[in-house]
């Protein structure tokens, strides 16, 4: 070994550490391959965590492995790509007509769903925040996220033999995660404080590098805090409303203070849902302390804040009683210099109504420059819901717009799919995900032959089925059942595969398909044209209704008539989601309209050639065009719940029986379902350029983040 080779090796080792601590690797399979190759077992057992792998491999081992020239070159290539990404100048942001203007976007969210090794999210809201951050990085927008470090995360789900959901909260160890404690130049931990009740609560933060963006996760687990304050940030949406107020104080007030400690002065504060709305009160306090009149301070805050609401039902908005806020926030309130009634008025629709609770959404709406729902229909529903706040009868006068959600396509793409697009579209397409011209090429059967598309579908379906079989083995073994006897009977690679996975909130009606059990069994067991269904999802720990839904479906999966044709995968998370969204032929979404503000899981399947079968709610109402999937029902709904359920169910069966199933099984002499694949092409062509976070974040930037001059 000569000295230049030694130098290269040491550079590569340093590079691997830098790489592990930037979750850019979560959307770059070549980078993941490096860690996978270092330790296949650790990679799997750590939930695909690059830092855990590196901690398990000694310096000597790394040196030895890098003696293999091919591996060293592979590492160097990935590091080069990584550095190019971090320093790239021709980004969307820099090429944006108005150019670089010293912007800094601060994005506050109670949860971020970034990767399966970071269980600090509960569902769609967090996944959206994670995808938003990744796209902000890809577009080159200066961006900082703020959230909490939940050391017990969101719960892990295990199903008992009776199908009942059990929750556990394993501790996560920050030392084994792609997060770094935030320290100052001298190496001291950076801390900040907030006043809660009569105490001063101190917190530190962990940093996650997300490509060019950064997220700070605040953590109150410090020795100087009383025990119950250390627990504030223990769990995602943990505890009662006292815990919620404390969490939201740390997030909103603490978040702004922590950014200041780092010397950051964002040009816009984006509240992703109302949980972080206390940040507006901290900004108000800052301005007043600096000498502003309260009304001027309010105006300043409004000029710098934007708000996204996600909840189409009144009961879904955080509300706190006057007593609780008085107890927990009076010290902080005194620092703003306002009395109790004034503080309460910021969160009330009728400021003088002393009986009204404090609503975080009202606070956010009152204190932001602009607000939006997450689909066109949800924008309309939100305008109607908040008419009272704006004292108007005509909902269209309510200043709430909409920006429809998207997904970070590269992060959701299966490796097999990525290779497929590289082969057919060349290497550059990943930089132009929202360009319609790129996806218009999909309609060209010369460029992308049906045969290749069908081969992709078969490959992805098998990948999912083999994954399900592995997971079922774990599920069986854990409850002491004999898996070997059944394994080959679980799912069939030739059968039309339907996926349903999301939080088991009851409005999403997970067991709807089974409501007419005889008809469901007939559809599944049709000898010529069978179907099979894969389910997954967690119910909120306090939602027994949702848990009964899970139990019902697990029960069906064990019914001898349905065994191996209906499966329920435990512990739905980003990893389970990734397998499901790439493998299924059809993604079923049957929420009770208009409760699904947007929904995003159906967007994840499109790039893999899956098709949507959904109620025209949320995004699908905009996405569906008659030939790119199927819609259950039209652009209207009954307010009578029973009526709506019965009608949607009848439509669901009919569409499956007379449209979806025949089209899948109608094959030409080469065994290829030409009409089906035509629909897949339409789906890709029309949906990919619209429903991705590059489009979404650039919309936020041009319409909301840049203050109107
Ligand atoms: C995408 C995703 C969601 C959001 O699904 P909806 O369609 O909005 O219900 C929730 N959880 C996980 C793990 C996801 O990947």
XYZ file of C-alpha atoms and ligand atoms in Angstrom:
724
model
C 0.000 0.000 0.000
C 1.471 3.386 -0.927
C 0.849 6.725 0.723
C -1.546 8.127 -1.880
C -3.650 5.020 -1.535
C -3.625 5.489 2.260
C -4.748 9.057 1.763
C -7.561 7.997 -0.534
C -8.697 5.425 2.002
C -8.717 7.913 4.857
C -10.599 10.434 2.718
C -13.147 7.786 1.877
C -13.608 6.899 5.550
C -14.153 10.543 6.475
C -16.492 10.836 3.513
C -18.534 7.828 4.609
C -19.072 9.464 7.996
C -20.165 12.719 6.392
C -22.462 10.784 4.123
C -24.051 8.771 6.944
C -24.942 11.991 8.765
C -26.758 13.478 5.829
C -29.919 11.592 4.978
C -29.433 12.483 1.339
C -28.666 8.754 1.217
C -32.369 8.016 1.853
C -33.173 9.049 -1.718
C -29.947 7.855 -3.342
C -29.813 4.079 -3.709
C -26.141 4.040 -4.716
C -25.301 5.632 -1.369
C -27.496 3.117 0.471
C -25.700 0.288 -1.342
C -22.410 1.279 0.290
C -23.774 0.797 3.809
C -25.685 -2.286 2.792
C -22.448 -3.774 1.479
C -20.526 -2.895 4.630
C -22.885 -4.986 6.743
C -25.922 -6.588 5.247
C -27.171 -7.830 8.600
C -26.743 -4.539 10.454
C -28.326 -2.660 7.557
C -31.452 -4.793 7.873
C -31.620 -5.055 11.655
C -31.149 -1.297 12.127
C -34.019 -0.496 9.777
C -31.633 0.635 7.017
C -29.709 3.077 9.169
C -26.347 4.190 7.770
C -25.088 5.531 11.108
C -25.841 2.284 12.941
C -23.895 0.408 10.265
C -20.864 2.676 10.557
C -20.887 2.354 14.360
C -20.764 -1.409 13.968
C -17.745 -1.364 11.662
C -14.309 -0.541 13.089
C -11.799 1.776 11.501
C -9.565 -1.217 10.794
C -12.403 -2.997 9.054
C -13.184 0.059 6.924
C -9.533 0.336 5.935
C -9.478 -3.313 5.004
C -12.703 -3.166 3.005
C -11.495 -0.099 1.139
C -8.383 -2.005 0.074
C -10.735 -3.556 -2.427
C -10.190 -1.151 -5.299
C -13.693 -1.504 -6.760
C -15.331 -0.651 -3.459
C -13.065 2.344 -2.921
C -13.919 3.659 -6.391
C -17.611 3.103 -5.724
C -17.364 5.100 -2.476
C -15.474 7.883 -4.213
C -18.073 8.119 -6.953
C -20.931 8.437 -4.496
C -19.003 11.051 -2.495
C -18.386 13.024 -5.658
C -22.100 12.945 -6.475
C -22.912 13.949 -2.894
C -20.537 16.928 -2.987
C -21.836 17.985 -6.391
C -25.363 17.911 -4.991
C -24.433 20.030 -1.970
C -22.599 22.677 -3.979
C -24.671 22.734 -7.171
C -25.347 26.317 -8.310
C -27.830 25.785 -11.141
C -30.715 24.997 -8.801
C -34.365 25.899 -9.334
C -33.987 28.522 -6.606
C -31.020 30.217 -8.241
C -32.645 30.087 -11.647
C -35.949 31.374 -10.325
C -36.828 34.607 -12.157
C -36.564 36.751 -9.036
C -33.273 35.146 -8.128
C -31.591 34.701 -4.828
C -32.862 37.218 -2.317
C -31.387 36.143 0.990
C -34.458 34.046 1.781
C -34.576 31.607 4.659
C -37.680 29.480 5.083
C -38.363 28.153 8.590
C -40.807 25.258 8.481
C -42.364 24.158 11.775
C -44.034 20.774 12.073
C -44.896 18.563 15.066
C -43.729 15.571 13.039
C -41.333 14.774 10.211
C -41.559 11.460 8.360
C -38.119 11.185 6.771
C -37.111 7.550 6.964
C -38.038 4.359 8.790
C -35.021 4.613 11.117
C -36.360 7.916 12.508
C -39.761 7.049 14.036
C -40.647 10.664 14.829
C -43.857 10.779 12.777
C -47.330 9.338 13.055
C -48.707 9.530 9.521
C -49.422 11.611 6.462
C -48.749 15.016 8.042
C -45.228 13.957 8.977
C -44.529 12.246 5.679
C -45.618 15.411 3.892
C -43.236 17.483 6.036
C -40.385 15.093 5.277
C -41.073 15.146 1.544
C -41.407 18.954 1.639
C -37.928 19.215 3.178
C -36.325 16.857 0.662
C -37.769 18.812 -2.241
C -36.740 22.142 -0.715
C -33.221 20.731 -0.691
C -33.463 19.446 -4.268
C -34.732 22.851 -5.430
C -31.942 24.624 -3.542
C -34.253 26.735 -1.363
C -32.577 27.883 1.894
C -34.638 25.912 4.367
C -34.616 25.013 8.044
C -37.140 22.712 9.728
C -38.114 22.664 13.411
C -39.710 19.799 15.328
C -39.282 17.753 18.513
C -36.968 14.850 19.291
C -39.329 12.100 20.454
C -37.072 9.556 22.093
C -39.896 7.028 22.302
C -41.172 8.054 18.910
C -44.551 6.951 17.694
C -45.629 3.516 18.857
C -44.664 0.193 17.319
C -47.674 -1.935 16.495
C -47.943 -5.648 17.235
C -51.088 -7.705 16.729
C -52.195 -10.262 19.274
C -53.531 -13.686 18.250
C -57.003 -12.139 18.494
C -56.055 -9.366 16.054
C -56.066 -6.661 18.716
C -53.445 -3.908 18.346
C -50.808 -3.615 21.073
C -48.515 -0.622 21.352
C -44.934 -0.397 22.530
C -42.590 2.564 22.696
C -38.986 1.396 22.355
C -36.446 4.071 23.231
C -34.394 5.350 20.353
C -30.748 6.174 20.941
C -29.649 9.413 19.286
C -26.070 8.118 19.192
C -27.134 5.452 16.715
C -29.197 7.741 14.491
C -28.320 10.132 11.664
C -28.692 13.072 14.066
C -26.062 15.241 15.748
C -26.290 17.143 19.009
C -26.128 20.866 18.249
C -23.034 22.462 19.798
C -21.340 25.829 19.520
C -17.866 26.445 18.135
C -16.274 25.588 21.468
C -18.102 22.269 21.493
C -20.622 23.198 24.201
C -24.195 22.053 23.857
C -26.449 24.855 22.656
C -29.489 25.206 24.907
C -32.450 27.523 25.197
C -35.292 27.866 27.687
C -39.023 28.519 27.859
C -41.249 29.350 30.816
C -43.885 26.738 31.526
C -46.120 27.215 34.579
C -43.691 28.498 37.241
C -40.665 26.729 35.872
C -37.978 27.391 33.375
C -37.611 24.420 31.072
C -34.293 23.948 29.281
C -33.835 22.062 26.029
C -31.142 21.177 23.537
C -31.526 20.015 19.964
C -30.400 17.443 17.458
C -29.671 18.381 13.899
C -30.627 16.275 10.898
C -28.965 17.140 7.629
C -31.403 16.599 4.775
C -29.316 17.258 1.685
C -28.863 21.039 1.686
C -31.583 21.579 4.312
C -31.411 21.231 8.078
C -33.978 20.159 10.654
C -33.636 20.877 14.384
C -35.330 18.504 16.797
C -35.832 20.012 20.253
C -35.464 17.787 23.306
C -36.291 18.568 26.963
C -34.712 15.371 28.281
C -32.113 17.130 30.448
C -31.003 16.601 34.013
C -31.738 20.135 35.162
C -35.436 19.740 34.280
C -37.972 18.201 36.656
C -38.866 14.690 35.675
C -42.247 15.560 34.192
C -40.678 18.235 31.997
C -38.096 15.770 30.740
C -41.002 13.712 29.466
C -42.559 16.534 27.415
C -40.884 15.441 24.220
C -40.982 11.684 24.900
C -43.736 10.650 22.481
C -45.321 11.880 19.249
C -48.633 13.491 20.295
C -48.183 11.857 23.692
C -50.227 12.423 26.819
C -53.181 14.650 27.647
C -53.872 18.276 26.783
C -51.390 19.474 29.411
C -48.634 17.587 27.605
C -49.924 18.902 24.287
C -49.732 22.538 25.409
C -46.244 21.936 26.770
C -45.110 20.202 23.574
C -46.554 22.965 21.462
C -44.884 25.617 23.622
C -41.513 23.954 23.191
C -42.115 23.585 19.455
C -43.417 27.096 18.747
C -41.853 29.357 21.374
C -38.790 27.186 21.938
C -38.299 26.700 18.208
C -38.008 30.426 17.516
C -35.679 30.875 20.483
C -33.438 28.067 19.329
C -33.149 29.531 15.839
C -32.127 32.834 17.431
C -29.462 31.041 19.483
C -28.028 29.880 16.180
C -28.165 33.413 14.826
C -30.872 32.581 12.283
C -33.475 35.129 11.196
C -35.845 33.422 8.767
C -37.641 35.571 6.215
C -40.782 33.429 6.488
C -42.194 31.051 9.105
C -44.366 28.263 7.721
C -46.656 26.527 10.221
C -47.458 23.028 9.000
C -50.776 22.586 10.886
C -51.682 24.550 14.025
C -49.463 22.694 16.530
C -46.651 25.203 16.111
C -48.810 28.363 16.152
C -47.396 29.582 19.497
C -44.399 30.662 17.421
C -46.443 33.698 16.421
C -46.709 34.742 20.079
C -42.965 34.447 20.543
C -42.391 36.616 17.459
C -44.925 39.070 18.905
C -43.034 39.104 22.206
C -39.746 39.768 20.395
C -41.169 42.735 18.499
C -42.835 44.238 21.553
C -39.659 43.811 23.602
C -37.790 45.663 20.861
C -40.170 48.583 21.257
C -42.973 47.963 18.743
C -46.560 48.918 19.573
C -48.636 45.766 19.851
C -50.554 46.497 16.633
C -47.316 47.103 14.714
C -45.860 43.932 16.177
C -48.922 41.962 15.077
C -48.606 43.355 11.587
C -44.931 42.383 11.471
C -45.754 38.845 12.597
C -48.478 38.538 9.968
C -46.078 39.682 7.274
C -43.689 36.887 8.165
C -45.958 33.891 8.788
C -47.867 31.501 6.546
C -50.102 28.673 7.647
C -51.233 25.369 6.178
C -54.315 23.713 7.661
C -54.847 19.967 7.213
C -58.000 19.190 9.126
C -61.437 19.295 7.497
C -63.343 18.468 10.713
C -63.933 20.977 13.518
C -63.122 18.373 16.207
C -59.682 17.804 14.714
C -58.327 21.220 15.705
C -56.327 21.661 18.918
C -58.367 23.524 21.532
C -57.278 24.372 25.061
C -59.291 25.690 28.018
C -58.615 29.144 29.502
C -57.626 27.563 32.839
C -55.040 25.326 31.264
C -53.425 28.145 29.306
C -53.504 30.400 32.326
C -51.764 27.730 34.366
C -49.100 26.857 31.815
C -48.499 30.097 29.939
C -48.998 32.949 32.411
C -45.273 33.530 32.903
C -44.702 33.610 29.157
C -47.761 35.859 28.730
C -46.349 38.361 31.226
C -43.254 38.606 29.079
C -45.370 39.545 26.096
C -46.966 42.140 28.353
C -50.618 41.214 27.774
C -53.350 40.133 30.192
C -55.100 36.786 30.183
C -58.141 37.922 28.193
C -55.961 39.475 25.524
C -53.927 36.312 25.160
C -57.112 34.258 24.904
C -58.535 36.571 22.268
C -55.814 35.519 19.820
C -57.209 31.989 19.822
C -60.921 32.817 19.818
C -63.319 33.237 16.947
C -65.263 35.685 19.130
C -62.483 37.476 21.027
C -64.720 38.587 23.909
C -66.495 35.271 24.482
C -64.957 34.147 27.789
C -66.551 30.725 27.375
C -64.697 29.993 24.163
C -61.635 27.760 24.231
C -58.300 28.701 22.686
C -57.939 27.217 19.216
C -54.488 26.863 17.680
C -55.923 27.085 14.161
C -57.599 30.389 14.977
C -54.310 31.725 16.343
C -52.497 30.599 13.205
C -55.130 32.097 10.899
C -55.166 35.411 12.735
C -51.413 35.731 12.784
C -50.445 34.739 9.266
C -50.242 36.609 6.012
C -51.802 33.801 4.065
C -53.281 30.389 4.704
C -54.095 27.339 2.639
C -55.754 23.956 2.557
C -54.041 20.994 0.912
C -56.357 20.342 -2.053
C -58.904 22.380 -3.943
C -61.853 20.725 -2.205
C -60.181 21.020 1.188
C -59.574 24.723 0.538
C -63.285 25.123 -0.101
C -64.252 23.101 3.004
C -61.848 25.193 5.106
C -63.229 28.476 3.805
C -66.687 27.322 4.756
C -65.552 26.174 8.200
C -63.930 29.522 9.087
C -66.597 31.917 7.772
C -67.425 32.950 11.342
C -63.869 34.013 12.050
C -63.930 36.436 9.123
C -67.504 37.643 9.715
C -68.639 36.842 6.192
C -71.605 34.856 4.879
C -69.999 34.110 1.569
C -67.347 31.440 2.096
C -65.549 32.532 -1.058
C -64.588 35.739 0.750
C -62.596 33.796 3.352
C -58.874 34.298 2.636
C -57.845 30.644 2.617
C -56.483 29.266 -0.641
C -55.096 25.873 -1.506
C -51.908 24.200 -2.617
C -52.423 20.541 -3.350
C -50.003 18.147 -1.682
C -47.384 16.083 -3.440
C -44.806 13.386 -2.749
C -41.002 13.368 -3.056
C -40.798 10.990 -5.981
C -37.148 9.955 -5.721
C -37.576 9.096 -2.044
C -40.524 6.829 -2.784
C -39.060 5.099 -5.774
C -38.188 1.414 -5.638
C -34.752 0.596 -6.974
C -36.221 -1.574 -9.699
C -38.351 1.353 -10.850
C -35.440 3.759 -10.783
C -33.416 1.466 -13.029
C -36.407 1.189 -15.362
C -36.628 4.964 -15.815
C -32.878 5.335 -16.177
C -32.985 2.787 -18.951
C -35.899 4.396 -20.768
C -35.457 8.111 -20.107
C -31.688 8.438 -19.703
C -29.863 9.828 -16.679
C -31.202 13.390 -16.559
C -34.900 12.922 -15.884
C -34.472 13.039 -12.109
C -33.740 16.771 -12.340
C -36.967 17.503 -14.194
C -39.597 15.609 -12.250
C -42.215 18.286 -12.638
C -41.654 18.831 -16.354
C -44.693 17.651 -18.274
C -42.600 17.105 -21.394
C -40.596 14.393 -19.644
C -43.678 12.405 -18.729
C -45.437 13.033 -22.021
C -42.856 10.638 -23.461
C -44.517 7.850 -21.518
C -47.328 7.773 -24.070
C -44.812 6.660 -26.692
C -44.856 2.849 -26.953
C -41.688 2.962 -29.042
C -39.812 4.495 -26.145
C -41.496 2.401 -23.473
C -42.888 -0.821 -24.905
C -45.869 -2.481 -23.225
C -43.717 -5.557 -22.767
C -41.196 -3.646 -20.628
C -43.916 -1.995 -18.601
C -45.613 -5.312 -17.920
C -42.296 -6.901 -16.959
C -41.761 -4.059 -14.494
C -45.198 -4.647 -12.979
C -44.546 -8.350 -12.571
C -41.153 -7.703 -10.990
C -42.529 -5.200 -8.526
C -45.511 -7.399 -7.617
C -43.186 -10.284 -6.869
C -40.915 -8.050 -4.773
C -43.923 -7.088 -2.650
C -45.202 -10.634 -2.298
C -41.813 -11.931 -1.218
C -41.594 -9.111 1.289
C -45.065 -9.953 2.627
C -44.057 -13.605 3.028
C -40.955 -12.598 5.019
C -43.016 -10.317 7.229
C -45.715 -12.925 7.767
C -43.060 -15.335 8.971
C -42.125 -12.842 11.717
C -45.755 -12.224 12.598
C -46.460 -15.955 12.848
C -43.368 -16.730 14.860
C -44.084 -13.993 17.346
C -47.462 -15.430 18.238
C -46.159 -19.012 18.130
C -48.016 -20.125 15.004
C -46.557 -22.500 12.414
C -45.578 -20.543 9.336
C -43.883 -23.250 7.287
C -47.139 -25.041 6.752
C -48.702 -22.028 5.052
C -45.976 -19.948 3.464
C -46.469 -20.844 -0.180
C -50.165 -20.232 0.137
C -49.669 -16.558 0.906
C -50.514 -14.398 -2.108
C -50.121 -15.352 -5.751
C -47.840 -13.483 -8.134
C -50.295 -13.757 -11.046
C -53.251 -12.264 -9.192
C -54.519 -8.672 -9.309
C -53.169 -7.190 -6.076
C -54.982 -4.389 -4.269
C -53.363 -2.358 -1.490
C -54.923 -0.414 1.339
C -52.650 1.187 3.927
C -53.007 4.296 6.014
C -53.789 5.368 9.564
C -56.898 3.559 10.760
C -58.858 6.721 11.401
C -62.460 5.595 11.115
C -63.390 8.071 8.376
C -61.012 6.186 6.074
C -63.395 3.185 6.306
C -60.727 0.467 6.027
C -63.136 -2.518 6.223
C -65.661 -1.055 3.764
C -64.815 -3.665 1.119
C -65.959 -6.469 3.466
C -69.295 -4.974 4.375
C -71.195 -7.260 1.981
C -69.159 -10.265 2.963
C -70.658 -12.683 0.426
C -69.897 -10.363 -2.466
C -66.385 -9.707 -1.158
C -65.652 -13.427 -0.967
C -67.035 -13.967 -4.477
C -64.767 -11.278 -5.900
C -61.701 -12.619 -4.129
C -62.368 -16.253 -4.982
C -63.502 -15.931 -8.567
C -61.799 -18.952 -10.176
C -60.857 -17.160 -13.423
C -60.305 -13.640 -12.221
C -59.347 -13.632 -8.546
C -58.135 -10.638 -6.550
C -56.028 -10.375 -3.393
C -55.732 -7.580 -0.840
C -52.835 -6.361 1.297
C -53.701 -4.171 4.295
C -51.610 -2.253 6.813
C -52.165 0.597 9.232
C -52.033 1.749 12.835
C -54.973 2.945 14.896
C -54.402 5.779 17.356
C -53.689 4.224 20.796
C -56.886 5.693 22.223
C -59.079 4.878 19.211
C -60.831 1.602 20.058
C -63.080 1.979 17.059
C -60.058 2.027 14.743
C -58.607 -0.964 16.594
C -61.826 -2.887 16.001
C -61.449 -2.150 12.286
C -57.978 -3.729 12.381
C -59.300 -6.697 14.313
C -62.066 -7.210 11.785
C -59.654 -7.293 8.828
C -57.184 -9.535 10.655
C -60.160 -11.816 11.359
C -60.973 -11.986 7.645
C -57.336 -12.755 6.846
C -57.621 -15.862 9.054
C -60.936 -17.003 7.647
C -60.233 -20.253 5.742
C -62.159 -18.906 2.737
C -59.839 -15.908 2.486
C -56.612 -17.187 3.926
C -53.572 -16.125 1.902
C -55.720 -13.793 -0.207
C -56.232 -11.132 2.421
C -53.200 -10.227 4.501
C -52.590 -7.643 7.188
C -49.017 -6.404 7.616
C -48.058 -5.255 11.093
C -46.481 -1.953 12.013
C -47.194 0.265 9.015
C -44.322 2.689 8.585
C -42.357 4.263 5.751
C -40.632 0.974 4.997
C -43.849 -1.058 4.804
C -45.341 1.766 2.764
C -42.451 1.730 0.301
C -42.948 -1.963 -0.413
C -46.697 -1.682 -0.735
C -46.887 1.375 -2.961
C -44.450 -0.097 -5.444
C -45.880 -3.607 -5.575
C -49.639 -3.224 -5.794
C -51.569 -3.050 -9.051
C -54.355 -0.982 -7.536
C -54.359 1.386 -4.573
C -57.735 1.533 -2.885
C -58.791 4.679 -1.051
C -62.338 4.929 0.234
C -62.602 7.739 2.774
C -65.850 9.388 3.696
C -65.854 12.505 1.521
C -64.831 15.313 2.246
C -62.785 14.122 5.224
C -59.579 13.303 3.345
C -57.961 16.720 3.118
C -55.576 15.489 0.444
C -54.197 11.995 0.994
C -50.789 11.288 -0.484
C -50.257 7.538 -0.494
C -52.061 7.157 -3.838
C -49.554 9.569 -5.396
C -46.668 7.282 -4.444
C -47.846 4.374 -6.599
C -48.034 6.198 -9.932
C -44.338 6.157 -10.828
C -44.352 2.375 -10.297
C -47.229 1.779 -12.677
C -49.942 1.228 -10.059
C -53.450 2.580 -10.609
C -55.716 4.479 -8.228
C -59.233 3.413 -7.327
C -60.522 6.135 -5.050
C -63.358 8.273 -3.834
C -63.215 11.727 -5.474
C -61.917 13.300 -2.311
C -58.719 15.257 -1.625
C -56.135 15.066 -4.389
C -57.932 12.420 -6.456
C -60.790 14.765 -7.236
C -58.199 16.853 -9.092
C -56.070 13.997 -10.357
C -58.772 11.795 -11.886
C -59.568 12.546 -15.535
C -61.677 9.559 -16.581
C -58.864 7.484 -18.088
C -55.991 7.475 -15.584
C -57.501 5.275 -12.856
C -61.010 4.899 -11.444
C -63.246 7.114 -9.339
C -65.788 5.822 -6.854
C -68.669 8.279 -7.128
C -68.719 11.766 -8.557
C -67.817 15.227 -7.432
C -70.533 15.356 -4.787
C -71.533 13.537 -1.609
C -74.442 12.966 0.707
C -74.233 14.375 4.217
C -76.074 11.306 5.461
C -73.344 8.930 6.544
C -75.318 5.694 6.098
C -76.460 6.744 2.665
C -72.931 7.653 1.664
C -71.485 4.358 2.922
C -74.124 2.262 1.147
C -73.780 4.102 -2.129
C -69.968 4.067 -2.121
C -69.938 0.363 -1.309
C -72.245 -0.538 -4.202
C -70.149 1.563 -6.579
C -66.917 0.038 -5.307
C -68.098 -3.519 -6.023
C -69.452 -2.609 -9.445
C -66.330 -0.773 -10.556
C -64.168 -3.653 -9.405
C -66.320 -6.326 -11.004
C -67.118 -4.654 -14.320
C -64.123 -2.399 -14.935
C -60.973 -3.032 -12.910
C -60.917 -6.817 -12.842
C -61.858 -7.461 -16.508
C -59.312 -4.930 -17.723
C -56.517 -6.543 -15.710
C -57.287 -10.034 -16.970
C -58.010 -9.150 -20.583
C -54.805 -10.316 -22.301
C -53.686 -10.490 -25.917
C -51.921 -13.449 -27.461
C -48.672 -12.413 -25.748
C -50.304 -12.382 -22.342
C -50.279 -8.589 -22.108
C -53.231 -6.460 -20.871
C -52.975 -3.666 -23.449
C -55.910 -1.571 -22.192
C -54.680 -1.772 -18.627
C -51.231 -0.571 -19.639
C -52.781 2.247 -21.654
C -54.421 3.393 -18.423
C -51.079 3.105 -16.611
C -49.484 5.376 -19.221
C -52.276 7.938 -18.833
C -51.820 7.800 -15.087
C -48.077 8.457 -15.295
C -48.371 11.140 -17.929
C -51.022 13.185 -16.133
C -50.250 12.604 -12.452
C -46.468 12.502 -11.995
C -45.759 16.119 -13.074
C -48.561 17.434 -10.837
C -48.526 15.454 -7.619
C -44.938 15.741 -6.524
C -43.337 17.954 -3.886
C -41.038 19.740 -6.357
C -44.179 21.251 -7.887
C -45.729 21.748 -4.430
C -42.710 23.433 -2.819
C -42.119 25.680 -5.830
C -45.802 26.707 -5.568
C -45.346 27.501 -1.889
C -42.240 29.456 -2.685
C -43.594 31.624 -5.482
C -47.060 32.148 -4.049
C -46.566 32.123 -0.269
C -42.988 32.402 0.901
C -42.046 35.541 -0.956
C -43.784 38.419 0.869
C -45.896 40.620 -1.370
C -44.109 43.878 -1.894
C -47.838 8.236 2.676
C -48.001 7.773 4.057
C -49.106 8.185 4.815
C -50.174 9.091 4.246
O -51.186 8.324 3.681
P -52.602 8.925 3.271
O -52.850 8.468 1.909
O -52.488 10.413 3.339
O -53.551 8.364 4.241
C -49.225 7.730 6.114
N -48.302 6.913 6.656
C -47.225 6.490 5.965
C -46.245 5.587 6.625
C -47.045 6.918 4.645
O -45.969 6.501 3.975
